[in-house]
Amino acid sequence: DTGVSQNPRHKITKRGQNVTFRCDPISEHNRLYWYRQTLGQGPEFLTYFQNEAQLEKSRLLSDRFSAERPKGSFSTLEIQRTEQGDSAMYLCASSLVGRGYQETQYFGPGTRLLVL
Amino acid sequence: RKEVEQDPGPFNVPEGATVAFNCTYSNSASQSFFWYRQDCRKEPKLLMSVYSSGNEDGRFTAQLNRASQYISLLIRDSKLSDSATYLCVAPPFGGTSYGKLTFGQGTILTVHP
């Protein structure tokens, strides 16, 4: 499978615990995005990387959230001290930019987080 | 006002019907637009891109009206498999690379026999 992969697919945790999600982009894609989607809403942008540089962070990304892409390939999203309001689907997307193509973002299957 | 607004529906139509969704956007700097399709509990998948006045792909037609800042999606001869949520997307910037995507809340379509 050469698409975007995310792990785990589901995570149930207790309030106050830390969780970490992983995203593996499509090979050679230089951009990687994180979005969050709650029931009945469209995905909301959280942050994105071009190679290993984090270029933009949304105001939605509180101090409890941190994302990394240390080698410009896979990325991790960590949520510290989880709250019930963090329950959502966390989507990762990747794209290739810089070669004159129109950018197209391809989404992974998401990690569904439930905070009890 | 939300940056991208859609009628959430749901739209319930019989097979074979024609159905249209509208989407309005507030950022006049947006140049290109997309319709993504999302099946229940799945990831969004790109359905169509709209760069100029419109685009047609088989039974699907997307139109863009820059003066009124709205995008529409028309589905002709609806199939049961068209049942999904349709997400309107307006990147905040133009050019070939957009950065973050701004999604509408989605329009739910159910096609019944």
PDB file of C-alpha atoms in Angstrom:
ATOM      1  CA  ASP A   1       0.000   0.000   0.000  1.00  0.00           C
ATOM      2  CA  THR A   2       1.622   3.275  -1.077  1.00  0.00           C
ATOM      3  CA  GLY A   3      -0.903   5.628   0.504  1.00  0.00           C
ATOM      4  CA  VAL A   4      -0.679   7.652   3.694  1.00  0.00           C
ATOM      5  CA  SER A   5      -0.716   5.426   6.767  1.00  0.00           C
ATOM      6  CA  GLN A   6      -1.561   6.328  10.351  1.00  0.00           C
ATOM      7  CA  ASN A   7      -1.136   4.460  13.585  1.00  0.00           C
ATOM      8  CA  PRO A   8      -2.875   3.607  15.740  1.00  0.00           C
ATOM      9  CA  ARG A   9      -6.252   3.625  14.010  1.00  0.00           C
ATOM     10  CA  HIS A  10      -8.090   3.888  17.325  1.00  0.00           C
ATOM     11  CA  LYS A  11      -7.030   5.078  20.753  1.00  0.00           C
ATOM     12  CA  ILE A  12      -9.013   5.148  23.968  1.00  0.00           C
ATOM     13  CA  THR A  13      -7.402   6.921  26.876  1.00  0.00           C
ATOM     14  CA  LYS A  14      -8.280   8.418  30.212  1.00  0.00           C
ATOM     15  CA  ARG A  15      -8.349  12.126  30.815  1.00  0.00           C
ATOM     16  CA  GLY A  16      -4.923  13.396  31.811  1.00  0.00           C
ATOM     17  CA  GLN A  17      -2.935  10.764  29.939  1.00  0.00           C
ATOM     18  CA  ASN A  18      -0.527  11.512  27.094  1.00  0.00           C
ATOM     19  CA  VAL A  19      -1.030  10.043  23.639  1.00  0.00           C
ATOM     20  CA  THR A  20       1.128   9.958  20.519  1.00  0.00           C
ATOM     21  CA  PHE A  21       0.027   9.335  16.950  1.00  0.00           C
ATOM     22  CA  ARG A  22       2.204   8.509  13.961  1.00  0.00           C
ATOM     23  CA  CYS A  23       1.769   9.372  10.295  1.00  0.00           C
ATOM     24  CA  ASP A  24       3.764   7.939   7.402  1.00  0.00           C
ATOM     25  CA  PRO A  25       3.282  10.020   4.247  1.00  0.00           C
ATOM     26  CA  ILE A  26       3.378   8.913   0.664  1.00  0.00           C
ATOM     27  CA  SER A  27       6.999   8.299  -0.294  1.00  0.00           C
ATOM     28  CA  GLU A  28       8.776  11.426  -1.580  1.00  0.00           C
ATOM     29  CA  HIS A  29       5.983  13.759  -0.504  1.00  0.00           C
ATOM     30  CA  ASN A  30       7.655  16.772   1.039  1.00  0.00           C
ATOM     31  CA  ARG A  31       4.629  18.254   2.831  1.00  0.00           C
ATOM     32  CA  LEU A  32       2.785  16.673   5.711  1.00  0.00           C
ATOM     33  CA  TYR A  33      -0.352  18.069   7.326  1.00  0.00           C
ATOM     34  CA  TRP A  34      -2.303  17.336  10.486  1.00  0.00           C
ATOM     35  CA  TYR A  35      -6.035  18.031  10.731  1.00  0.00           C
ATOM     36  CA  ARG A  36      -8.654  17.315  13.369  1.00  0.00           C
ATOM     37  CA  GLN A  37     -12.238  16.393  12.612  1.00  0.00           C
ATOM     38  CA  THR A  38     -15.136  16.226  15.047  1.00  0.00           C
ATOM     39  CA  LEU A  39     -18.543  14.711  14.379  1.00  0.00           C
ATOM     40  CA  GLY A  40     -20.593  16.665  11.877  1.00  0.00           C
ATOM     41  CA  GLN A  41     -17.778  19.050  10.978  1.00  0.00           C
ATOM     42  CA  GLY A  42     -15.200  19.248   8.247  1.00  0.00           C
ATOM     43  CA  PRO A  43     -11.523  18.726   9.055  1.00  0.00           C
ATOM     44  CA  GLU A  44      -9.785  21.643  10.777  1.00  0.00           C
ATOM     45  CA  PHE A  45      -6.154  22.450  10.101  1.00  0.00           C
ATOM     46  CA  LEU A  46      -3.696  21.951  12.967  1.00  0.00           C
ATOM     47  CA  THR A  47      -0.182  22.227  11.559  1.00  0.00           C
ATOM     48  CA  TYR A  48       2.016  21.337   8.624  1.00  0.00           C
ATOM     49  CA  PHE A  49       5.611  20.590   7.700  1.00  0.00           C
ATOM     50  CA  GLN A  50       7.637  21.016   4.595  1.00  0.00           C
ATOM     51  CA  ASN A  51      10.390  18.456   4.894  1.00  0.00           C
ATOM     52  CA  GLU A  52      11.402  18.734   8.577  1.00  0.00           C
ATOM     53  CA  ALA A  53      10.422  22.392   9.022  1.00  0.00           C
ATOM     54  CA  GLN A  54       7.131  23.175  10.756  1.00  0.00           C
ATOM     55  CA  LEU A  55       5.790  26.044   8.659  1.00  0.00           C
ATOM     56  CA  GLU A  56       2.468  26.861  10.292  1.00  0.00           C
ATOM     57  CA  LYS A  57       0.540  26.086  13.462  1.00  0.00           C
ATOM     58  CA  SER A  58      -3.117  26.775  14.011  1.00  0.00           C
ATOM     59  CA  ARG A  59      -4.389  28.603  17.076  1.00  0.00           C
ATOM     60  CA  LEU A  60      -6.261  25.339  17.738  1.00  0.00           C
ATOM     61  CA  LEU A  61      -2.908  23.792  18.592  1.00  0.00           C
ATOM     62  CA  SER A  62      -2.629  24.543  22.294  1.00  0.00           C
ATOM     63  CA  ASP A  63       0.533  24.114  24.350  1.00  0.00           C
ATOM     64  CA  ARG A  64      -0.545  20.547  25.088  1.00  0.00           C
ATOM     65  CA  PHE A  65      -0.090  19.622  21.430  1.00  0.00           C
ATOM     66  CA  SER A  66       3.261  19.103  19.767  1.00  0.00           C
ATOM     67  CA  ALA A  67       4.152  17.753  16.356  1.00  0.00           C
ATOM     68  CA  GLU A  68       7.462  16.696  14.924  1.00  0.00           C
ATOM     69  CA  ARG A  69       8.845  15.495  11.642  1.00  0.00           C
ATOM     70  CA  PRO A  70      12.473  14.926  12.589  1.00  0.00           C
ATOM     71  CA  LYS A  71      13.854  13.467   9.368  1.00  0.00           C
ATOM     72  CA  GLY A  72      11.378  14.883   6.919  1.00  0.00           C
ATOM     73  CA  SER A  73       9.607  11.570   6.524  1.00  0.00           C
ATOM     74  CA  PHE A  74       7.162  10.306   9.178  1.00  0.00           C
ATOM     75  CA  SER A  75       5.581  12.651  11.708  1.00  0.00           C
ATOM     76  CA  THR A  76       4.285  12.294  15.252  1.00  0.00           C
ATOM     77  CA  LEU A  77       1.552  14.268  16.976  1.00  0.00           C
ATOM     78  CA  GLU A  78       1.583  14.186  20.766  1.00  0.00           C
ATOM     79  CA  ILE A  79      -1.198  15.380  23.047  1.00  0.00           C
ATOM     80  CA  GLN A  80      -0.265  15.842  26.675  1.00  0.00           C
ATOM     81  CA  ARG A  81      -2.735  15.802  29.561  1.00  0.00           C
ATOM     82  CA  THR A  82      -5.627  14.840  27.312  1.00  0.00           C
ATOM     83  CA  GLU A  83      -9.042  16.376  27.858  1.00  0.00           C
ATOM     84  CA  GLN A  84     -12.447  15.082  26.809  1.00  0.00           C
ATOM     85  CA  GLY A  85     -12.626  17.876  24.248  1.00  0.00           C
ATOM     86  CA  ASP A  86      -9.648  16.314  22.457  1.00  0.00           C
ATOM     87  CA  SER A  87     -11.842  13.410  21.362  1.00  0.00           C
ATOM     88  CA  ALA A  88     -11.855  13.555  17.568  1.00  0.00           C
ATOM     89  CA  MET A  89     -10.502  11.990  14.412  1.00  0.00           C
ATOM     90  CA  TYR A  90      -6.928  13.101  13.757  1.00  0.00           C
ATOM     91  CA  LEU A  91      -6.171  13.087  10.051  1.00  0.00           C
ATOM     92  CA  CYS A  92      -2.807  13.257   8.362  1.00  0.00           C
ATOM     93  CA  ALA A  93      -2.328  14.298   4.752  1.00  0.00           C
ATOM     94  CA  SER A  94       0.696  14.540   2.506  1.00  0.00           C
ATOM     95  CA  SER A  95       1.472  16.306  -0.755  1.00  0.00           C
ATOM     96  CA  LEU A  96       4.263  17.056  -3.183  1.00  0.00           C
ATOM     97  CA  VAL A  97       5.061  20.688  -3.955  1.00  0.00           C
ATOM     98  CA  GLY A  98       7.781  22.542  -5.810  1.00  0.00           C
ATOM     99  CA  ARG A  99       7.731  20.902  -9.220  1.00  0.00           C
ATOM    100  CA  GLY A 100       5.098  23.053 -10.839  1.00  0.00           C
ATOM    101  CA  TYR A 101       2.244  20.672 -10.108  1.00  0.00           C
ATOM    102  CA  GLN A 102      -0.983  21.807  -8.534  1.00  0.00           C
ATOM    103  CA  GLU A 103      -0.773  20.628  -4.960  1.00  0.00           C
ATOM    104  CA  THR A 104      -3.091  17.781  -4.038  1.00  0.00           C
ATOM    105  CA  GLN A 105      -3.359  16.583  -0.455  1.00  0.00           C
ATOM    106  CA  TYR A 106      -3.905  12.865   0.088  1.00  0.00           C
ATOM    107  CA  PHE A 107      -5.363  11.841   3.406  1.00  0.00           C
ATOM    108  CA  GLY A 108      -4.601   8.894   5.620  1.00  0.00           C
ATOM    109  CA  PRO A 109      -7.324   6.807   7.307  1.00  0.00           C
ATOM    110  CA  GLY A 110      -7.074   8.809  10.516  1.00  0.00           C
ATOM    111  CA  THR A 111      -6.625   8.008  14.190  1.00  0.00           C
ATOM    112  CA  ARG A 112      -9.836   8.087  16.160  1.00  0.00           C
ATOM    113  CA  LEU A 113      -9.226   9.301  19.720  1.00  0.00           C
ATOM    114  CA  LEU A 114     -11.670   8.879  22.567  1.00  0.00           C
ATOM    115  CA  VAL A 115     -10.833  10.495  25.887  1.00  0.00           C
ATOM    116  CA  LEU A 116     -12.845   9.125  28.802  1.00  0.00           C
TER     117      LEU A 116
ATOM    118  CA  ARG B   1     -18.792  34.314   9.360  1.00  0.00           C
ATOM    119  CA  LYS B   2     -17.189  30.956   8.562  1.00  0.00           C
ATOM    120  CA  GLU B   3     -14.587  30.948   5.816  1.00  0.00           C
ATOM    121  CA  VAL B   4     -16.364  28.168   3.931  1.00  0.00           C
ATOM    122  CA  GLU B   5     -20.074  27.495   4.399  1.00  0.00           C
ATOM    123  CA  GLN B   6     -22.167  24.630   3.125  1.00  0.00           C
ATOM    124  CA  ASP B   7     -25.731  23.530   3.592  1.00  0.00           C
ATOM    125  CA  PRO B   8     -25.269  20.445   5.800  1.00  0.00           C
ATOM    126  CA  GLY B   9     -28.376  18.756   4.395  1.00  0.00           C
ATOM    127  CA  PRO B  10     -29.068  15.914   4.576  1.00  0.00           C
ATOM    128  CA  PHE B  11     -30.154  15.565   0.983  1.00  0.00           C
ATOM    129  CA  ASN B  12     -32.217  12.431   0.376  1.00  0.00           C
ATOM    130  CA  VAL B  13     -32.743  11.685  -3.310  1.00  0.00           C
ATOM    131  CA  PRO B  14     -33.870   8.674  -5.356  1.00  0.00           C
ATOM    132  CA  GLU B  15     -31.549   6.882  -7.728  1.00  0.00           C
ATOM    133  CA  GLY B  16     -31.316   8.673 -11.036  1.00  0.00           C
ATOM    134  CA  ALA B  17     -32.054  12.102  -9.602  1.00  0.00           C
ATOM    135  CA  THR B  18     -29.975  15.211 -10.181  1.00  0.00           C
ATOM    136  CA  VAL B  19     -28.799  16.973  -7.044  1.00  0.00           C
ATOM    137  CA  ALA B  20     -26.814  20.169  -6.526  1.00  0.00           C
ATOM    138  CA  PHE B  21     -24.853  21.463  -3.556  1.00  0.00           C
ATOM    139  CA  ASN B  22     -23.709  25.017  -3.022  1.00  0.00           C
ATOM    140  CA  CYS B  23     -20.799  26.349  -1.062  1.00  0.00           C
ATOM    141  CA  THR B  24     -19.835  29.953  -0.284  1.00  0.00           C
ATOM    142  CA  TYR B  25     -16.392  31.204   0.648  1.00  0.00           C
ATOM    143  CA  SER B  26     -15.330  34.464   2.245  1.00  0.00           C
ATOM    144  CA  ASN B  27     -11.643  34.777   1.311  1.00  0.00           C
ATOM    145  CA  SER B  28     -11.423  36.553  -2.036  1.00  0.00           C
ATOM    146  CA  ALA B  29      -7.744  35.517  -2.259  1.00  0.00           C
ATOM    147  CA  SER B  30      -8.771  31.903  -2.784  1.00  0.00           C
ATOM    148  CA  GLN B  31      -8.045  30.926  -6.369  1.00  0.00           C
ATOM    149  CA  SER B  32      -8.546  27.178  -6.580  1.00  0.00           C
ATOM    150  CA  PHE B  33     -11.203  25.065  -4.988  1.00  0.00           C
ATOM    151  CA  PHE B  34     -11.856  21.412  -4.380  1.00  0.00           C
ATOM    152  CA  TRP B  35     -14.660  19.026  -3.662  1.00  0.00           C
ATOM    153  CA  TYR B  36     -13.707  16.087  -1.463  1.00  0.00           C
ATOM    154  CA  ARG B  37     -15.893  13.078  -0.815  1.00  0.00           C
ATOM    155  CA  GLN B  38     -15.917  11.403   2.603  1.00  0.00           C
ATOM    156  CA  ASP B  39     -17.584   8.071   3.251  1.00  0.00           C
ATOM    157  CA  CYS B  40     -18.772   7.279   6.751  1.00  0.00           C
ATOM    158  CA  ARG B  41     -15.827   6.848   9.140  1.00  0.00           C
ATOM    159  CA  LYS B  42     -13.321   7.097   6.262  1.00  0.00           C
ATOM    160  CA  GLU B  43     -10.829   9.725   5.161  1.00  0.00           C
ATOM    161  CA  PRO B  44     -11.679  12.508   2.686  1.00  0.00           C
ATOM    162  CA  LYS B  45     -10.799  11.740  -0.932  1.00  0.00           C
ATOM    163  CA  LEU B  46     -10.426  14.296  -3.701  1.00  0.00           C
ATOM    164  CA  LEU B  47     -13.399  14.286  -6.058  1.00  0.00           C
ATOM    165  CA  MET B  48     -12.819  17.340  -8.245  1.00  0.00           C
ATOM    166  CA  SER B  49     -10.618  20.401  -8.548  1.00  0.00           C
ATOM    167  CA  VAL B  50     -11.966  23.731  -9.794  1.00  0.00           C
ATOM    168  CA  TYR B  51      -9.411  26.212 -11.114  1.00  0.00           C
ATOM    169  CA  SER B  52     -11.385  28.369 -13.517  1.00  0.00           C
ATOM    170  CA  SER B  53     -15.087  28.720 -14.150  1.00  0.00           C
ATOM    171  CA  GLY B  54     -15.836  25.043 -13.873  1.00  0.00           C
ATOM    172  CA  ASN B  55     -14.928  21.429 -14.374  1.00  0.00           C
ATOM    173  CA  GLU B  56     -16.834  18.365 -15.554  1.00  0.00           C
ATOM    174  CA  ASP B  57     -16.029  14.731 -14.926  1.00  0.00           C
ATOM    175  CA  GLY B  58     -18.623  12.247 -16.043  1.00  0.00           C
ATOM    176  CA  ARG B  59     -21.757  12.716 -13.968  1.00  0.00           C
ATOM    177  CA  PHE B  60     -20.135  15.392 -11.818  1.00  0.00           C
ATOM    178  CA  THR B  61     -19.936  19.102 -12.668  1.00  0.00           C
ATOM    179  CA  ALA B  62     -18.353  21.755 -10.484  1.00  0.00           C
ATOM    180  CA  GLN B  63     -18.865  25.446 -11.175  1.00  0.00           C
ATOM    181  CA  LEU B  64     -17.210  28.513  -9.735  1.00  0.00           C
ATOM    182  CA  ASN B  65     -18.685  31.987  -9.522  1.00  0.00           C
ATOM    183  CA  ARG B  66     -15.951  34.344  -8.331  1.00  0.00           C
ATOM    184  CA  ALA B  67     -18.158  37.438  -8.349  1.00  0.00           C
ATOM    185  CA  SER B  68     -20.582  35.858  -5.887  1.00  0.00           C
ATOM    186  CA  GLN B  69     -17.913  33.732  -4.198  1.00  0.00           C
ATOM    187  CA  TYR B  70     -19.667  30.418  -4.441  1.00  0.00           C
ATOM    188  CA  ILE B  71     -18.900  26.981  -5.795  1.00  0.00           C
ATOM    189  CA  SER B  72     -21.451  24.381  -6.755  1.00  0.00           C
ATOM    190  CA  LEU B  73     -21.352  20.637  -7.323  1.00  0.00           C
ATOM    191  CA  LEU B  74     -23.932  18.988  -9.572  1.00  0.00           C
ATOM    192  CA  ILE B  75     -24.414  15.233  -9.603  1.00  0.00           C
ATOM    193  CA  ARG B  76     -26.488  13.801 -12.423  1.00  0.00           C
ATOM    194  CA  ASP B  77     -28.067  10.337 -12.551  1.00  0.00           C
ATOM    195  CA  SER B  78     -27.357   9.683  -8.854  1.00  0.00           C
ATOM    196  CA  LYS B  79     -26.181   6.202  -7.862  1.00  0.00           C
ATOM    197  CA  LEU B  80     -26.529   4.475  -4.514  1.00  0.00           C
ATOM    198  CA  SER B  81     -22.736   4.602  -4.287  1.00  0.00           C
ATOM    199  CA  ASP B  82     -22.828   8.410  -4.375  1.00  0.00           C
ATOM    200  CA  SER B  83     -24.129   8.399  -0.787  1.00  0.00           C
ATOM    201  CA  ALA B  84     -21.456  10.204   1.221  1.00  0.00           C
ATOM    202  CA  THR B  85     -20.540  13.562   2.730  1.00  0.00           C
ATOM    203  CA  TYR B  86     -19.301  16.120   0.212  1.00  0.00           C
ATOM    204  CA  LEU B  87     -16.780  18.613   1.541  1.00  0.00           C
ATOM    205  CA  CYS B  88     -16.162  21.974  -0.110  1.00  0.00           C
ATOM    206  CA  VAL B  89     -12.589  23.197   0.236  1.00  0.00           C
ATOM    207  CA  ALA B  90     -11.132  26.653  -0.325  1.00  0.00           C
ATOM    208  CA  PRO B  91      -7.400  27.065   0.245  1.00  0.00           C
ATOM    209  CA  PRO B  92      -6.684  30.557   1.556  1.00  0.00           C
ATOM    210  CA  PHE B  93      -3.984  31.247  -1.024  1.00  0.00           C
ATOM    211  CA  GLY B  94      -3.516  30.992  -4.762  1.00  0.00           C
ATOM    212  CA  GLY B  95      -0.687  29.520  -6.783  1.00  0.00           C
ATOM    213  CA  THR B  96       0.211  25.875  -7.250  1.00  0.00           C
ATOM    214  CA  SER B  97       0.950  25.126  -3.599  1.00  0.00           C
ATOM    215  CA  TYR B  98      -1.689  26.076  -1.077  1.00  0.00           C
ATOM    216  CA  GLY B  99      -0.690  25.071   2.374  1.00  0.00           C
ATOM    217  CA  LYS B 100      -3.584  24.442   4.719  1.00  0.00           C
ATOM    218  CA  LEU B 101      -7.019  23.615   3.386  1.00  0.00           C
ATOM    219  CA  THR B 102     -10.148  25.229   4.787  1.00  0.00           C
ATOM    220  CA  PHE B 103     -13.084  22.827   4.727  1.00  0.00           C
ATOM    221  CA  GLY B 104     -16.790  23.454   4.903  1.00  0.00           C
ATOM    222  CA  GLN B 105     -18.745  21.348   7.368  1.00  0.00           C
ATOM    223  CA  GLY B 106     -19.857  19.008   4.609  1.00  0.00           C
ATOM    224  CA  THR B 107     -23.144  18.178   2.907  1.00  0.00           C
ATOM    225  CA  ILE B 108     -24.629  14.748   3.554  1.00  0.00           C
ATOM    226  CA  LEU B 109     -26.124  12.983   0.551  1.00  0.00           C
ATOM    227  CA  THR B 110     -28.183   9.818   0.770  1.00  0.00           C
ATOM    228  CA  VAL B 111     -29.314   8.184  -2.463  1.00  0.00           C
ATOM    229  CA  HIS B 112     -32.111   5.645  -1.973  1.00  0.00           C
ATOM    230  CA  PRO B 113     -33.512   2.968  -4.291  1.00  0.00           C
TER     231      PRO B 113
END
